[in-house]
Coordinates of C-alpha atoms in Angstrom, one line a residue:
Chain A
M1 CA -1.6 28.6 -3.8
N2 CA -2.2 31.7 -2.2
K3 CA -5.9 31.6 -3.0
T4 CA -9.0 31.9 -1.0
A5 CA -11.5 28.9 -0.6
I6 CA -14.2 27.6 1.3
G7 CA -13.7 24.1 2.5
I8 CA -16.8 22.5 4.1
D9 CA -16.5 19.3 6.8
F10 CA -19.4 17.1 6.8
G11 CA -19.4 15.3 9.8
G12 CA -21.5 12.9 11.9
T13 CA -23.1 15.4 13.6
S14 CA -22.6 18.8 12.3
V15 CA -21.5 20.1 9.2
K16 CA -18.3 23.1 9.3
P17 CA -17.9 25.3 6.9
G18 CA -14.9 27.6 6.9
V19 CA -12.8 30.4 4.6
V20 CA -9.4 29.1 4.1
R21 CA -6.3 30.8 2.9
D22 CA -2.6 30.0 2.5
G23 CA -3.1 26.0 4.9
K24 CA -5.2 28.6 7.1
I25 CA -9.0 28.8 8.5
I26 CA -9.4 32.7 8.3
E27 CA -12.8 32.5 9.3
Y28 CA -15.3 29.9 10.2
A29 CA -19.1 29.4 9.6
E30 CA -21.5 28.6 12.3
R31 CA -21.5 24.8 12.8
I32 CA -24.9 23.6 11.0
P33 CA -26.2 20.6 13.4
T34 CA -27.6 17.8 10.8
R35 CA -30.0 16.8 13.2
H36 CA -32.0 19.4 12.8
H37 CA -32.6 18.7 9.1
A38 CA -34.8 16.1 8.0
N39 CA -33.7 15.7 4.5
A40 CA -31.0 16.0 2.4
E41 CA -32.6 19.3 0.8
S42 CA -33.0 21.1 4.3
L43 CA -29.2 20.5 5.2
L44 CA -27.5 21.6 1.6
G45 CA -30.1 24.7 1.9
A46 CA -28.2 25.7 5.1
V47 CA -25.3 24.7 3.6
V48 CA -25.2 27.1 0.6
R49 CA -26.5 29.8 2.8
A50 CA -23.5 29.6 5.2
V51 CA -21.3 29.8 1.8
E52 CA -23.3 32.5 0.4
E53 CA -22.9 34.3 4.1
L54 CA -18.5 33.4 3.8
R55 CA -18.3 34.5 0.5
A56 CA -20.3 38.4 1.4
K57 CA -17.2 38.6 3.8
H58 CA -14.6 37.0 1.5
P59 CA -15.2 38.3 -2.2
G60 CA -12.2 36.8 -3.1
V61 CA -13.3 32.6 -2.9
C62 CA -12.6 31.0 -6.0
A63 CA -13.4 27.5 -5.2
L64 CA -15.6 25.1 -2.9
G65 CA -14.6 21.8 -1.6
A66 CA -16.3 19.3 1.0
G67 CA -14.9 16.3 2.9
L68 CA -17.7 13.6 3.7
P69 CA -17.6 10.0 5.9
G70 CA -17.6 7.0 4.3
I71 CA -17.1 6.0 0.8
V72 CA -17.4 9.2 -1.8
D73 CA -17.5 9.1 -5.1
S74 CA -15.1 11.8 -6.0
V75 CA -14.9 11.1 -9.7
N76 CA -18.6 11.7 -10.1
G77 CA -19.0 13.6 -7.3
R78 CA -21.7 11.6 -5.9
V79 CA -22.4 10.6 -1.8
S80 CA -24.7 7.6 -1.5
V81 CA -25.5 7.8 2.3
L82 CA -24.6 10.4 5.0
T83 CA -24.9 9.3 8.3
N84 CA -27.8 11.3 10.5
V85 CA -29.5 12.5 7.3
P86 CA -32.3 9.8 6.4
G87 CA -33.4 10.9 3.0
W88 CA -29.6 11.8 1.8
V89 CA -29.9 8.9 -1.0
D90 CA -27.5 8.9 -3.7
V91 CA -26.6 12.8 -3.7
G92 CA -24.9 14.6 -7.0
L93 CA -23.6 17.0 -4.4
T94 CA -20.8 18.1 -6.5
D95 CA -23.2 19.2 -9.3
L96 CA -25.8 20.8 -6.5
L97 CA -23.4 22.9 -5.1
E98 CA -22.0 24.0 -8.4
E99 CA -25.2 25.1 -9.5
R100 CA -26.4 27.2 -6.1
T101 CA -23.1 28.2 -5.2
G102 CA -21.7 29.3 -8.9
L103 CA -18.2 28.1 -7.5
P104 CA -16.2 25.1 -9.0
A105 CA -16.6 22.8 -6.1
T106 CA -15.0 19.6 -5.6
I107 CA -16.2 16.5 -3.1
D108 CA -14.1 13.9 -1.4
N109 CA -13.9 11.3 1.6
D110 CA -13.1 13.0 4.5
A111 CA -9.8 11.3 5.7
N112 CA -8.4 11.9 2.1
A113 CA -9.4 15.7 2.7
A114 CA -7.5 15.5 6.0
T115 CA -4.4 13.6 4.8
Y116 CA -4.3 16.2 1.8
A117 CA -4.4 18.7 4.4
E118 CA -1.5 17.3 6.6
W119 CA 0.6 16.8 3.6
L120 CA 0.5 20.1 2.2
F121 CA 0.2 22.1 5.2
G122 CA 1.0 20.2 8.5
A123 CA 2.7 17.1 9.4
G124 CA 2.9 15.7 6.2
R125 CA 4.7 18.3 4.7
D126 CA 7.6 18.3 2.1
A127 CA 7.2 14.3 1.9
L128 CA 7.0 12.3 -0.8
N129 CA 5.3 9.1 0.3
V130 CA 2.7 10.1 3.6
V131 CA 0.5 7.4 5.8
M132 CA -1.5 9.2 7.8
V133 CA -3.7 6.8 10.2
T134 CA -6.8 8.8 12.0
L135 CA -7.4 7.3 15.8
G136 CA -11.3 7.5 16.7
T137 CA -13.9 5.3 17.1
G138 CA -13.0 4.0 14.1
V139 CA -9.6 3.8 12.8
G140 CA -9.2 5.5 9.2
G141 CA -6.5 6.7 6.7
G142 CA -4.9 8.3 4.0
L143 CA -2.4 8.0 1.5
I144 CA -0.2 10.2 -0.3
L145 CA 2.3 8.5 -3.1
D146 CA 4.3 10.0 -5.6
G147 CA 3.7 13.6 -4.5
Q148 CA -0.4 12.6 -5.0
L149 CA -3.9 11.7 -3.3
Y150 CA -3.7 7.9 -3.7
R151 CA -7.4 6.7 -3.8
G152 CA -7.4 3.3 -5.3
S153 CA -9.8 1.7 -8.3
Q154 CA -13.0 2.0 -6.2
L155 CA -11.6 5.0 -4.7
G156 CA -11.6 3.0 -1.3
A157 CA -8.0 3.0 -0.5
G158 CA -6.6 3.5 3.1
E159 CA -8.7 1.5 5.1
I160 CA -5.3 1.0 7.7
G161 CA -8.4 0.3 10.6
Q162 CA -9.5 -3.1 8.5
M163 CA -5.8 -4.5 8.1
T164 CA -5.7 -7.7 9.9
I165 CA -2.9 -8.0 13.2
D166 CA -4.0 -11.9 13.4
P167 CA -6.2 -13.3 10.8
H168 CA -8.0 -15.9 13.8
G169 CA -8.7 -12.4 16.1
L170 CA -11.9 -10.8 17.2
P171 CA -14.5 -10.8 14.4
G172 CA -14.6 -7.4 12.5
H173 CA -17.4 -5.6 10.4
Y174 CA -16.8 -7.0 7.3
G175 CA -15.7 -10.9 7.6
N176 CA -12.5 -10.0 8.7
F177 CA -10.7 -11.1 11.5
G178 CA -8.3 -9.1 14.0
A179 CA -8.7 -5.9 12.5
L180 CA -6.3 -3.1 13.6
E181 CA -9.6 -1.0 14.5
K182 CA -10.9 -3.5 16.9
Y183 CA -7.6 -3.2 19.4
V184 CA -7.1 0.4 19.1
G185 CA -10.3 2.1 18.7
N186 CA -11.6 4.3 21.5
N187 CA -14.2 2.0 23.1
Q188 CA -11.8 -1.1 22.9
I189 CA -8.9 1.2 24.6
A190 CA -11.5 2.1 26.9
Q191 CA -12.7 -1.6 27.8
R192 CA -8.9 -3.1 27.9
A193 CA -8.4 -0.2 30.1
Q194 CA -11.3 -1.0 32.5
A195 CA -10.3 -4.8 32.0
L196 CA -6.5 -3.8 33.7
Y197 CA -7.7 -1.3 36.3
R198 CA -10.6 -4.1 37.3
E199 CA -7.3 -6.8 37.7
S200 CA -5.8 -4.6 40.0
G201 CA -9.2 -4.1 42.3
L202 CA -10.4 -0.6 40.4
T203 CA -13.6 0.3 39.1
K204 CA -13.4 3.0 36.5
S205 CA -16.4 3.9 34.0
E206 CA -15.9 3.9 30.2
E207 CA -15.1 7.8 30.7
E208 CA -12.3 7.3 32.8
C209 CA -10.6 5.3 30.7
S210 CA -11.2 8.0 27.3
P211 CA -8.1 9.1 24.9
L212 CA -7.6 12.2 26.7
A213 CA -8.3 10.6 30.3
L214 CA -5.8 8.1 30.0
E215 CA -3.5 10.2 28.3
Q216 CA -3.8 12.4 31.5
L217 CA -3.3 9.3 34.5
A218 CA 0.1 8.0 31.8
N219 CA 1.4 11.3 32.4
S220 CA 0.6 11.6 36.4
G221 CA 2.7 8.2 36.2
D222 CA -0.4 5.4 36.5
A223 CA 1.4 2.2 35.1
V224 CA -2.3 0.6 33.8
A225 CA -2.4 3.7 31.6
R226 CA 1.1 2.9 30.6
E227 CA 0.4 -0.6 29.7
V228 CA -2.7 0.3 27.7
W229 CA -0.4 2.5 25.7
E230 CA 2.3 0.2 25.0
E231 CA -0.6 -2.1 24.0
V232 CA -2.0 0.4 21.4
G233 CA 1.2 1.5 20.4
F234 CA 2.5 -2.2 19.7
H235 CA -0.7 -3.1 17.8
L236 CA -0.4 0.2 15.7
G237 CA 3.6 -0.6 15.2
A238 CA 2.8 -4.2 14.2
T239 CA 0.1 -3.1 11.4
L240 CA 2.2 -0.2 10.4
C241 CA 5.2 -2.5 9.5
D242 CA 2.7 -3.9 7.3
V243 CA 2.5 -0.9 5.1
V244 CA 6.2 0.2 5.4
W245 CA 7.1 -3.4 4.0
L246 CA 4.1 -2.6 1.3
L247 CA 4.9 1.4 0.5
N248 CA 8.2 2.2 1.9
P249 CA 6.8 6.0 3.0
D250 CA 8.8 8.6 4.2
R251 CA 6.5 10.0 7.0
I252 CA 3.9 8.5 8.9
V253 CA 1.6 11.1 10.2
I254 CA -1.5 10.1 13.3
G255 CA -4.2 12.1 14.1
G256 CA -7.2 11.8 16.6
G257 CA -7.7 11.5 20.2
V258 CA -4.8 8.6 20.9
A259 CA -2.2 10.7 19.1
K260 CA -2.5 12.9 21.9
A261 CA -0.7 10.1 24.5
G262 CA 2.6 11.3 22.8
E263 CA 5.5 9.3 23.4
Y264 CA 3.4 6.5 25.2
V265 CA 2.1 5.4 22.3
F266 CA 4.9 6.8 19.6
G267 CA 7.2 5.4 21.3
P268 CA 6.4 1.7 21.1
I269 CA 5.1 2.7 17.6
R270 CA 8.5 3.3 16.5
K271 CA 10.3 0.6 18.8
T272 CA 8.1 -2.0 16.7
I273 CA 8.7 -0.8 13.2
A274 CA 12.5 -0.5 13.9
E275 CA 12.7 -3.9 15.7
R276 CA 10.7 -5.5 12.2
T277 CA 11.5 -3.6 9.3
M278 CA 14.7 -3.5 7.2
K279 CA 16.9 -0.5 8.0
I280 CA 16.4 1.4 5.0
F281 CA 12.5 0.9 5.4
H282 CA 12.9 2.8 8.7
E283 CA 15.9 4.4 9.4
K284 CA 14.7 7.9 7.5
L285 CA 10.8 7.1 8.5
E286 CA 9.6 9.8 10.4
I287 CA 6.6 9.4 12.6
V288 CA 4.7 12.0 13.6
P289 CA 1.4 13.0 15.2
A290 CA -0.8 15.6 12.8
V291 CA -0.7 19.0 13.6
L292 CA -4.4 20.4 12.0
G293 CA -6.7 18.3 14.5
N294 CA -10.2 19.3 13.9
D295 CA -9.3 22.0 11.0
A296 CA -7.6 19.1 8.7
G297 CA -11.2 18.2 6.8
I298 CA -11.8 22.4 6.1
I299 CA -8.5 22.9 5.1
G300 CA -7.8 19.8 3.1
S301 CA -11.5 20.2 0.9
A302 CA -10.6 23.8 0.7
A303 CA -7.4 22.9 -1.2
L304 CA -8.8 20.2 -3.0
G305 CA -11.6 22.6 -4.4
L306 CA -8.6 24.7 -5.1
L307 CA -6.9 21.9 -7.2
K308 CA -9.7 21.2 -9.1
T309 CA -9.4 24.3 -10.6
A310 CA -5.8 24.6 -11.1
V311 CA -6.1 20.7 -13.0
A312 CA -8.9 21.6 -14.8
Chain B
M1 CA 5.8 1.9 -28.2
N2 CA 6.6 -0.2 -31.2
K3 CA 9.8 0.5 -30.3
T4 CA 12.9 -1.4 -30.3
A5 CA 15.0 -2.1 -26.7
I6 CA 17.1 -4.7 -25.2
G7 CA 16.5 -6.2 -21.9
I8 CA 18.7 -7.6 -19.5
D9 CA 18.0 -9.8 -16.8
F10 CA 20.7 -10.5 -13.9
G11 CA 19.6 -13.3 -12.1
G12 CA 21.6 -15.3 -9.2
T13 CA 23.0 -17.6 -11.3
S14 CA 22.9 -16.4 -14.8
V15 CA 22.5 -12.6 -16.5
K16 CA 19.8 -13.3 -20.0
P17 CA 19.7 -10.6 -22.7
G18 CA 17.3 -10.4 -25.1
V19 CA 15.9 -7.9 -27.8
V20 CA 12.5 -6.9 -27.3
R21 CA 9.5 -5.5 -29.7
D22 CA 6.1 -4.9 -29.0
G23 CA 6.1 -6.6 -25.5
K24 CA 7.9 -9.9 -27.3
I25 CA 11.2 -10.9 -27.1
I26 CA 12.5 -11.2 -30.8
E27 CA 15.9 -12.9 -30.0
Y28 CA 18.2 -14.5 -27.1
A29 CA 21.0 -13.6 -26.3
E30 CA 23.0 -16.7 -25.0
R31 CA 22.9 -16.6 -21.4
I32 CA 25.6 -15.2 -19.5
P33 CA 26.6 -17.9 -16.2
T34 CA 27.5 -14.9 -13.4
R35 CA 30.0 -17.5 -11.6
H36 CA 32.5 -17.8 -14.9
H37 CA 32.9 -14.2 -13.8
A38 CA 35.1 -13.5 -11.4
N39 CA 34.4 -9.6 -10.8
A40 CA 32.2 -6.9 -11.9
E41 CA 34.6 -5.6 -14.7
S42 CA 34.2 -9.3 -16.4
L43 CA 31.1 -9.9 -16.2
L44 CA 29.9 -6.3 -17.4
G45 CA 32.6 -7.0 -20.6
A46 CA 30.3 -9.8 -21.2
V47 CA 27.3 -8.6 -21.0
V48 CA 28.2 -5.4 -23.4
R49 CA 29.7 -7.9 -25.9
A50 CA 26.1 -9.6 -26.0
V51 CA 25.1 -6.7 -26.4
E52 CA 26.7 -5.3 -29.6
E53 CA 26.2 -9.0 -30.6
L54 CA 22.1 -8.1 -30.5
R55 CA 22.7 -4.8 -31.9
A56 CA 24.2 -6.0 -34.9
K57 CA 21.6 -7.7 -36.0
H58 CA 19.0 -5.4 -34.8
P59 CA 20.4 -1.7 -35.6
G60 CA 17.0 -0.2 -34.8
V61 CA 17.6 -0.9 -31.1
C62 CA 17.3 2.4 -29.5
A63 CA 17.5 2.0 -25.8
L64 CA 18.5 -0.5 -22.8
G65 CA 17.7 -1.7 -19.4
A66 CA 18.5 -3.9 -16.7
G67 CA 16.8 -5.8 -13.7
L68 CA 18.8 -6.8 -10.9
P69 CA 17.8 -8.3 -7.8
G70 CA 18.0 -6.5 -4.2
I71 CA 17.5 -2.8 -3.7
V72 CA 18.1 -1.3 -6.9
D73 CA 19.2 2.4 -6.2
S74 CA 17.2 3.4 -9.6
V75 CA 17.5 6.9 -9.5
N76 CA 21.2 7.3 -9.3
G77 CA 21.8 4.0 -11.5
R78 CA 23.7 2.4 -8.8
V79 CA 23.8 -1.0 -7.7
S80 CA 25.3 -2.0 -4.4
V81 CA 25.8 -5.9 -4.5
L82 CA 25.0 -8.2 -6.8
T83 CA 24.7 -12.2 -5.9
N84 CA 28.0 -14.3 -6.6
V85 CA 29.7 -11.5 -8.4
P86 CA 32.7 -11.2 -5.6
G87 CA 34.0 -7.9 -7.3
W88 CA 30.6 -6.0 -7.4
V89 CA 30.5 -3.4 -5.1
D90 CA 28.2 -0.4 -5.7
V91 CA 28.8 -0.1 -9.1
G92 CA 27.1 3.2 -11.1
L93 CA 25.7 0.3 -13.5
T94 CA 23.5 3.2 -15.3
D95 CA 26.8 5.6 -16.4
L96 CA 28.4 2.2 -17.0
L97 CA 26.4 0.8 -19.7
E98 CA 25.3 4.0 -21.2
E99 CA 29.3 5.3 -21.8
R100 CA 30.3 1.3 -23.1
T101 CA 27.2 1.1 -25.6
G102 CA 26.1 4.6 -26.5
L103 CA 22.2 3.6 -25.8
P104 CA 20.5 5.1 -23.3
A105 CA 19.9 3.3 -20.5
T106 CA 18.0 2.3 -17.1
I107 CA 18.0 0.0 -14.4
D108 CA 15.5 -0.9 -11.8
N109 CA 15.0 -4.2 -9.8
D110 CA 13.9 -7.2 -10.9
A111 CA 10.4 -7.4 -9.6
N112 CA 10.0 -3.8 -10.2
A113 CA 10.7 -4.6 -14.1
A114 CA 8.6 -7.8 -13.9
T115 CA 5.2 -6.0 -13.2
Y116 CA 6.1 -3.3 -15.4
A117 CA 5.9 -6.1 -18.2
E118 CA 2.7 -7.6 -17.1
W119 CA 1.3 -4.6 -16.5
L120 CA 2.1 -3.2 -19.9
F121 CA 1.8 -6.5 -22.1
G122 CA 0.6 -9.2 -19.3
A123 CA -1.7 -10.4 -17.1
G124 CA -1.8 -6.6 -15.8
R125 CA -3.0 -5.0 -19.1
D126 CA -5.3 -2.1 -18.8
A127 CA -5.6 -2.0 -14.9
L128 CA -5.3 1.1 -13.3
N129 CA -3.9 0.1 -9.7
V130 CA -2.1 -3.9 -10.1
V131 CA -0.4 -5.7 -7.1
M132 CA 1.8 -8.2 -8.4
V133 CA 3.2 -10.7 -6.3
T134 CA 6.3 -13.6 -7.2
L135 CA 6.6 -16.4 -5.5
G136 CA 9.5 -18.3 -5.1
T137 CA 12.1 -19.4 -2.6
G138 CA 11.3 -15.6 -1.4
V139 CA 7.8 -13.6 -2.1
G140 CA 8.2 -10.6 -4.0
G141 CA 6.2 -8.0 -5.4
G142 CA 5.7 -4.9 -7.2
L143 CA 3.0 -2.1 -7.3
I144 CA 1.7 0.1 -10.3
L145 CA -0.4 2.7 -9.1
D146 CA -2.4 5.3 -11.1
G147 CA -1.2 4.1 -13.7
Q148 CA 2.7 4.1 -12.8
L149 CA 5.2 2.3 -10.9
Y150 CA 5.5 2.8 -7.7
R151 CA 8.9 2.3 -6.2
G152 CA 8.5 4.4 -2.5
S153 CA 10.6 6.5 -0.8
Q154 CA 14.0 4.6 -0.4
L155 CA 12.7 2.8 -3.7
G156 CA 12.3 -0.9 -1.6
A157 CA 8.1 -0.5 -2.3
G158 CA 6.4 -3.6 -2.5
E159 CA 7.9 -6.6 -0.3
I160 CA 4.9 -8.3 0.5
G161 CA 6.8 -11.6 1.3
Q162 CA 7.8 -9.9 4.6
M163 CA 4.5 -8.4 5.4
T164 CA 3.2 -10.4 8.6
I165 CA 0.4 -13.1 9.1
D166 CA 0.7 -13.5 12.5
P167 CA 3.2 -11.3 14.8
H168 CA 3.7 -13.9 17.6
G169 CA 4.7 -16.1 14.8
L170 CA 7.3 -17.5 13.2
P171 CA 10.6 -15.3 13.0
G172 CA 11.9 -13.9 9.6
H173 CA 14.9 -12.6 8.7
Y174 CA 14.6 -8.8 9.4
G175 CA 13.3 -8.9 12.9
N176 CA 9.9 -9.7 11.7
F177 CA 7.4 -12.5 13.0
G178 CA 5.1 -14.6 11.1
A179 CA 6.2 -13.1 7.6
L180 CA 4.2 -14.3 4.5
E181 CA 7.4 -15.6 3.2
K182 CA 8.0 -18.1 5.8
Y183 CA 4.7 -19.7 4.8
V184 CA 4.3 -19.8 0.8
G185 CA 8.3 -20.1 0.0
N186 CA 8.7 -22.5 -2.2
N187 CA 11.1 -24.5 0.9
Q188 CA 8.2 -24.1 3.5
I189 CA 5.9 -25.4 0.9
A190 CA 7.3 -28.8 0.7
Q191 CA 8.4 -28.6 4.6
R192 CA 4.7 -28.8 5.1
A193 CA 3.8 -31.1 2.6
Q194 CA 6.9 -33.5 3.8
A195 CA 5.0 -33.0 7.1
L196 CA 1.4 -33.9 6.0
Y197 CA 2.5 -36.5 4.1
R198 CA 4.6 -38.1 7.0
E199 CA 1.5 -37.8 9.3
S200 CA -0.3 -40.0 6.7
G201 CA 3.2 -42.8 7.0
L202 CA 4.4 -41.6 3.8
T203 CA 8.3 -40.4 3.4
K204 CA 8.8 -37.8 0.6
S205 CA 11.9 -36.3 -0.4
E206 CA 11.4 -32.3 -0.4
E207 CA 12.5 -32.7 -4.8
E208 CA 9.1 -34.5 -4.6
C209 CA 7.6 -31.6 -3.0
S210 CA 8.2 -28.6 -4.9
P211 CA 5.3 -26.4 -6.7
L212 CA 5.3 -28.2 -9.9
A213 CA 5.1 -31.8 -8.3
L214 CA 2.3 -30.7 -6.0
E215 CA 0.4 -29.3 -8.5
Q216 CA 0.5 -32.7 -10.5
L217 CA -0.4 -34.5 -7.4
A218 CA -2.8 -32.1 -6.6
N219 CA -4.4 -32.5 -10.1
S220 CA -4.3 -36.8 -9.9
G221 CA -6.9 -35.9 -6.6
D222 CA -3.9 -36.4 -4.2
A223 CA -5.7 -34.5 -1.2
V224 CA -2.5 -33.8 1.0
A225 CA -1.2 -31.9 -2.1
R226 CA -5.2 -30.6 -2.3
E227 CA -4.9 -29.4 1.6
V228 CA -1.0 -27.8 1.2
W229 CA -2.5 -25.6 -1.8
E230 CA -5.7 -24.7 0.3
E231 CA -3.4 -23.5 3.2
V232 CA -1.0 -21.6 1.0
G233 CA -4.2 -20.3 -0.6
F234 CA -5.1 -19.0 2.5
H235 CA -2.2 -17.5 3.8
L236 CA -1.6 -15.6 0.7
G237 CA -5.3 -14.3 0.6
A238 CA -5.1 -13.0 4.1
T239 CA -2.3 -11.2 3.5
L240 CA -4.0 -9.6 0.5
C241 CA -6.4 -8.6 2.2
D242 CA -4.2 -6.4 4.2
V243 CA -2.8 -5.3 1.0
V244 CA -6.4 -4.9 -0.7
W245 CA -7.8 -2.9 2.5
L246 CA -4.9 -0.7 1.9
L247 CA -4.5 -0.2 -2.1
N248 CA -7.9 -1.0 -3.2
P249 CA -6.2 -2.4 -6.2
D250 CA -8.1 -3.6 -9.1
R251 CA -6.1 -6.0 -10.5
I252 CA -3.7 -8.5 -8.4
V253 CA -1.1 -10.1 -10.7
I254 CA 0.3 -13.7 -9.0
G255 CA 3.5 -15.1 -10.7
G256 CA 6.3 -18.0 -10.0
G257 CA 6.3 -21.6 -9.1
V258 CA 3.1 -21.7 -7.1
A259 CA 0.8 -19.8 -9.3
K260 CA 1.0 -23.2 -11.5
A261 CA -1.1 -24.7 -9.0
G262 CA -3.8 -23.1 -10.7
E263 CA -7.4 -23.3 -9.0
Y264 CA -6.3 -25.4 -6.0
V265 CA -4.6 -22.3 -4.9
F266 CA -6.3 -19.4 -6.4
G267 CA -9.4 -20.9 -5.1
P268 CA -9.1 -20.4 -1.6
I269 CA -7.4 -16.7 -2.6
R270 CA -10.3 -15.6 -4.0
K271 CA -12.8 -17.1 -1.2
T272 CA -10.5 -15.4 1.8
I273 CA -10.6 -12.1 -0.1
A274 CA -14.0 -12.5 -0.6
E275 CA -15.0 -13.3 2.6
R276 CA -12.3 -10.8 4.3
T277 CA -13.1 -7.2 2.9
M278 CA -16.5 -5.2 1.9
K279 CA -17.9 -6.1 -1.6
I280 CA -16.9 -2.8 -3.3
F281 CA -13.2 -3.9 -2.6
H282 CA -13.6 -7.8 -4.3
E283 CA -16.2 -7.4 -6.4
K284 CA -14.4 -6.1 -9.0
L285 CA -11.1 -7.5 -8.2
E286 CA -9.7 -9.7 -10.3
I287 CA -6.3 -12.1 -9.2
V288 CA -4.9 -13.7 -11.9
P289 CA -2.0 -15.7 -12.9
A290 CA 1.1 -14.0 -14.2
V291 CA 1.5 -14.3 -17.9
L292 CA 4.7 -13.7 -19.1
G293 CA 7.1 -15.8 -16.7
N294 CA 10.5 -16.0 -17.2
D295 CA 10.8 -13.2 -20.1
A296 CA 8.8 -10.9 -17.9
G297 CA 12.6 -8.9 -16.4
I298 CA 13.7 -8.9 -19.9
I299 CA 10.6 -7.3 -21.6
G300 CA 9.9 -4.9 -18.4
S301 CA 13.7 -4.1 -18.5
A302 CA 13.5 -3.1 -21.9
A303 CA 10.3 -1.3 -21.8
L304 CA 11.7 0.5 -18.8
G305 CA 14.7 1.5 -20.9
L306 CA 11.9 2.8 -23.4
L307 CA 10.2 4.7 -20.9
K308 CA 13.4 6.5 -20.0
T309 CA 13.9 7.8 -23.5
A310 CA 10.3 8.6 -23.8
V311 CA 10.2 10.7 -20.7
A312 CA 14.1 12.0 -21.2

């Protein structure tokens, strides 16, 4: 697949287009801040202009892909809602992109795009069945099953953050209780760390308890930070045990801020899964950090655009 | 697929061969009790004789499939252990069956065979993504994802019974805690019912608390039996919520004795999933009882045998 494509990562605050070749971003366009655009039409205009500028420099571009947050109807190419863009109501994005750029286009959920990128070019490479978990304010995920992106019947699959640790636990957003996201989301981690520091007589701001700060604290030997990561790793591991029993994957890829804590969090994840599953389920299972970082959305979207031209 | 094949269901106590056409068993061979055979060679001889007798009556038979309990290496056609057959050590069953019958053969895990049968000919028909749960002494499962049997990287996928309801709950067989099987296995249901009857001053034997007995009691208005099913349904529903968030299936098929309790158990399952997942995950989700009963193993094994001849 040594073709060139453009990937567009629609985030909550900005849209990031880039040119991708061989799984690498060879040129980034300037970020397009969503809040500068009062409606979908204005934002789309800016996106199409950025695409045209990139194509002028890279005439070999032969496909376009976009990754967006939330439920994306990748079959019909429609996106019902886009965060921070009030005029965005059920936009037929694939058709609009194809009409205005003349390129074959495809759209997908951003977690699916990132999963596809990590599988093709990153930490999931050469695995048959990959479970991707993305950790941030929310907890998302994506699945590669039998060498294909698995989307589910309403294209909603992979919501690992809504899986339940404890059916009598903290209430979640969707009537669920004890959802993983309520234990390992960035805010929950910060609150838990603040509470533990308070117990040992220390007052820390939420910023001082960000994943990055807690990673540095853990590295410098801070016992509270290490305890927080141990708990986060146990909660992730316990939920992933269910995923492992159900799907028997050969690779679990963990991305996002929390994954930066390295062995402080990967150690307890691996230990929990090894202790709580049958040997054949964990002895060859690799649990690794994502490697593409914030580029995964652009790279995966571009690759899905190319996949569509290959399949069509 | 209007071809004829033989399916062989290897159970814990007997082996059941049958001739399958159009998803129906058109002739059963006599059951072969495993304990009459001291070793694998003797049992295999009896199985091959039964196959030859069936073929003499149905010369159109063009493939053979076998379903076996436990971990079955369906890729290499090997079965390491067979319950109640002491001489059975890592048998290359597919090759042996092919050599001795001259028919193309395939083997698979029995839950996979049953799942495949329900999907092709039973309660999972015409669905794209099917989760099958089989309820008995143990709790097993199988998955059809994107229209294909999904087996996992070590062919172990679908172990829904080992998924955790409560990570601090009752210890399971594999270092796991609070496994679904420990709440909704037949023995656990009987013990729970006995305990509840005891609280209301009644002594009941384990037999009087079998799934069938509890179904009849619930039908006759018995409040304790209904409470037991309500609890079983909640535990199944809570675990299936995790499966739904992860896989977003369009059909869940529930088989085995417990499924016979009908709405007493399906009602709470549906309610729990509807209350604890996002609307798009449950509004089109069908949760239905299996329809092929004990025939599913034979039918599915035969169909997998035919699938192999179609793919090869």
